Short mmCIF file of C-alpha atoms in Angstrom, two decimals:
data_model
loop_
_atom_site.label_atom_id
_atom_site.label_comp_id
_atom_site.label_asym_id
_atom_site.label_seq_id
_atom_site.Cartn_x
_atom_site.Cartn_y
_atom_site.Cartn_z
CA MET A 4 171.87 121.69 36.63
CA VAL A 5 173.19 118.62 38.51
CA GLY A 6 174.93 120.95 40.97
CA GLU A 7 171.65 122.70 41.60
CA PHE A 8 170.07 119.41 42.67
CA SER A 9 173.00 118.67 44.97
CA THR A 10 172.76 122.05 46.67
CA ARG A 11 169.11 121.28 47.39
CA GLY A 12 170.07 117.98 49.05
CA HIS A 13 169.27 115.61 46.18
CA THR A 14 172.36 113.43 46.03
CA GLY A 15 172.85 109.84 44.95
CA LEU A 16 170.47 110.07 42.00
CA ARG A 17 171.44 108.61 38.63
CA PRO A 18 169.96 109.07 35.14
CA SER A 19 168.07 105.77 35.47
CA HIS A 20 166.38 107.14 38.59
CA ALA A 21 165.27 110.27 36.74
CA THR A 22 163.53 108.10 34.16
CA VAL A 23 161.51 106.36 36.85
CA LEU A 24 160.72 109.60 38.70
CA ALA A 25 159.59 111.27 35.47
CA HIS A 26 157.16 108.44 34.66
CA LEU A 27 155.77 107.90 38.16
CA PRO A 28 152.29 109.44 38.45
CA PHE A 29 151.75 111.55 41.55
CA GLU A 30 149.13 109.07 42.82
CA GLY A 31 151.55 106.15 42.33
CA ALA A 32 151.76 103.16 40.01
CA ARG A 33 152.46 99.46 40.04
CA ILE A 34 155.85 98.18 38.94
CA THR A 35 154.29 96.64 35.82
CA GLU A 36 152.72 99.98 34.85
CA LEU A 37 156.03 101.79 35.34
CA ALA A 38 157.92 99.21 33.30
CA SER A 39 155.42 99.54 30.46
CA SER A 40 155.53 103.35 30.60
CA VAL A 41 159.34 103.48 30.56
CA GLY A 42 159.68 100.62 28.07
CA VAL A 43 161.93 98.37 30.16
CA THR A 44 161.55 95.10 32.05
CA LYS A 45 159.87 94.77 35.44
CA GLN A 46 163.22 93.64 36.81
CA ALA A 47 164.97 96.82 35.64
CA ILE A 48 162.28 99.04 37.15
CA GLY A 49 162.31 96.95 40.32
CA LEU A 50 166.05 97.58 40.77
CA ALA A 51 165.66 101.32 40.19
CA VAL A 52 162.72 101.46 42.61
CA ASP A 53 164.77 99.54 45.22
CA GLU A 54 167.51 102.17 44.91
CA LEU A 55 165.06 105.09 45.05
CA GLU A 56 163.44 103.53 48.09
CA ARG A 57 166.84 103.29 49.84
CA LEU A 58 167.48 106.94 48.95
CA GLY A 59 164.09 107.89 50.41
CA TYR A 60 162.37 109.20 47.26
CA VAL A 61 159.69 106.52 46.88
CA GLU A 62 157.95 103.90 48.96
CA ARG A 63 155.94 100.79 48.28
CA ALA A 64 152.43 100.82 49.71
CA ALA A 65 149.39 98.56 49.49
CA ASP A 66 147.24 99.24 46.44
CA PRO A 67 143.80 100.26 47.78
CA GLY A 68 142.18 98.67 44.72
CA ASP A 69 143.96 95.32 45.15
CA GLY A 70 145.39 94.37 48.54
CA ARG A 71 147.75 91.85 46.94
CA ALA A 72 149.46 94.49 44.80
CA LYS A 73 151.88 97.26 45.76
CA LEU A 74 151.96 100.82 44.50
CA VAL A 75 155.17 102.76 44.15
CA ARG A 76 154.55 106.31 45.28
CA PHE A 77 156.48 109.42 46.21
CA THR A 78 157.57 110.06 49.79
CA ALA A 79 157.83 113.57 51.23
CA ARG A 80 161.42 113.67 49.94
CA GLY A 81 160.23 112.58 46.51
CA ARG A 82 157.60 115.31 46.43
CA ALA A 83 160.28 117.84 47.44
CA PHE A 84 162.39 116.58 44.53
CA LEU A 85 159.47 117.19 42.16
CA ARG A 86 159.01 120.75 43.45
CA ASP A 87 162.74 121.44 43.19
CA SER A 88 162.84 119.95 39.69
CA GLU A 89 160.08 122.25 38.55
CA ARG A 90 161.89 125.29 39.96
CA ILE A 91 165.24 124.30 38.48
CA VAL A 92 163.81 123.60 35.02
CA SER A 93 161.88 126.90 35.11
CA SER A 94 165.05 128.82 35.96
CA VAL A 95 166.92 127.08 33.12
CA TRP A 96 164.18 128.10 30.69
CA GLU A 97 164.24 131.67 32.00
CA GLU A 98 168.00 131.86 31.45
CA TYR A 99 167.63 130.36 27.98
#
């Protein structure tokens, strides 16, 4: 399955990134919400988000409900990863 992601251009991802991506709501979430959802510290999520941001899968944007806060949300590349993930998992289930 990892090879399938690579052939679709999704390189540089690690298991810790997958945890964040799996818990990130499509509309985005604050770091504190992600940390609580995953069950790790804000610092650990912050590091993973920094890496995902460098890889182009997520971005930090102003929270429309609170201008002081930032939301982590998917970029176009992140949304493509979600679509590809769904296709890959579906094909694995079909083969199973």
